[in-house]
Amino acid sequence: MATLEPRGVGVDEEPGPSSARESAEGVLGRSYRALSVGIVSVVVLVAFEATAVGTAMPVAARELDGVGLYAFAFSGYFTTSLFGMVVSGQWADRRGPVGALTAGIAAFGAGLLVSGTAGAMWQFILGRAVQGFGGGLVIVALYVVVGRAYPERLRPAIMAAFAAGWVVPSVVGPLAAGAVTEQLGWRWVFVGIPVLVVFPLALALPQIRRRAAGPVDGRAPGGVDRRRIRLALGISLGAGLLQYAAQDLRPLSLLPGLAGAALLVPTVLGLLPHGTYRAARGLPSVVLLRGLAAGSFIAAESFVPLMLVTQRGLSPTLAGFSLAAGGGTWALGSWVQSRARVEPYRERLMTAGMVLVAAAIATAPSVLIDSVPVWTVAVAWGFGCFGMGLVISSTSVLLLHLSAPEEAGSNSAALQISDGLSNALLLAAGGAAFAALGGGAVSHTATGAPGAHPAAFAVVFLPMAGVALAGAWVTTRLRERKP
């Protein structure tokens, strides 16, 4: 991109073998095919988990008598993933991404098994936390693989392929999870997913070892940065304390809330690029935008199935399917941003994307009015996901463009920390507002009568739309000023 100057050295060099044949190939050319299929398969695994688990979650929460802790089942995942992201960034920069990726997939599967066998809500949340740590390891390792194994010209295309990996799970996941939940029980949704781990590992790991293993340029791996590990522990603990305080809603909960805030402020400043909090131009704004976009959207989306099941009487299958079209439109948005002809207009596309996200979130609670068709959510979410496809893939492309090779792991971790921390904090805030207005008592009767707390849902969605609008402003600060 002409207006974004790369930092450091070697950013535009082609990683891996630099033969003339490779320089002309696409992501599915002979040289990259096995690697591309393997890592996209990992994304498909994560996508199937997200869509399937989201569909089964309302039933699991009610069976475990944990609707009041519903937000923790999501935010617990994001909290531990913060620690995993920092660990993965250091691991990948110093020793290559293979170890972090393998360990992450193993933890991801183990967490699913713990949740699937839970007898109480606290055990279910514990499993989600283990799963989140594994997810944090995996996502940063994948970014490092992309930065090292693919030339810069192919990175928008592989990011678009990541988004396309959500299409089939978004359609099949809710239907399959809903059917399994209704016929066999929600537990089978969790314990069945780990079997999908074997294929991605077998296909991707040999290629990752060949193209992206070891430290950058063969340099000897450095020691562990204990300061960053301490900061990572601090950010996870701080986020956890804030979430506990937000859910407890008693005067005494102010104490852990204040302690969490005291931990978060210095750790966030130490782990994110300088100037992120004030939307400094360039890399800091890219990192901030990722958090605003992902946090607002995920916090809102997490409550959509619960709202449709409890307020409009939909089955878990139909509630999950209302979000299915979003996988296709998200992939479409990501494909649009990958086209070379739109490169000069990337920032404008990202602004439009955030406006679509804000509009979708603001439209969703309209179905709390009985006269509004329930398919309104599906249509709105399709447009919102198109906007997310434009924004999320573009932030990934810009992040790698602005990072020197030896900083790809740390900067990718910062991007994902912004993503995960925003998810955790906004879910905690939304969960607190939801509980304060009686959301913990929301229920759906056998006669199909809606629950009695529609305002508990509205107070989640509308503030998140405001956060997305703030993200639209941040998109105007992605360009670095010319000297």
Tab-separated table of C-alpha atoms in Angstrom, residues 68 246-247 249 430-440 456:
chain	number	residue	atom	x	y	z
A	68	GLY	CA	-27.036	-15.761	35.221
A	246	ALA	CA	-19.568	-7.042	36.750
A	247	GLN	CA	-21.503	-10.260	37.377
A	249	LEU	CA	-23.344	-6.499	41.292
A	430	GLY	CA	-22.971	-6.414	28.607
A	431	GLY	CA	-23.397	-9.282	31.052
A	432	ALA	CA	-23.547	-6.880	33.988
A	433	ALA	CA	-26.219	-4.770	32.297
A	434	PHE	CA	-28.077	-7.939	31.307
A	435	ALA	CA	-28.042	-9.266	34.880
A	436	ALA	CA	-28.922	-5.882	36.406
A	437	LEU	CA	-32.146	-5.747	34.411
A	438	GLY	CA	-33.191	-9.254	35.348
A	439	GLY	CA	-31.533	-11.187	32.544
A	440	GLY	CA	-30.464	-13.956	34.894
A	456	ALA	CA	-32.158	-6.781	29.498
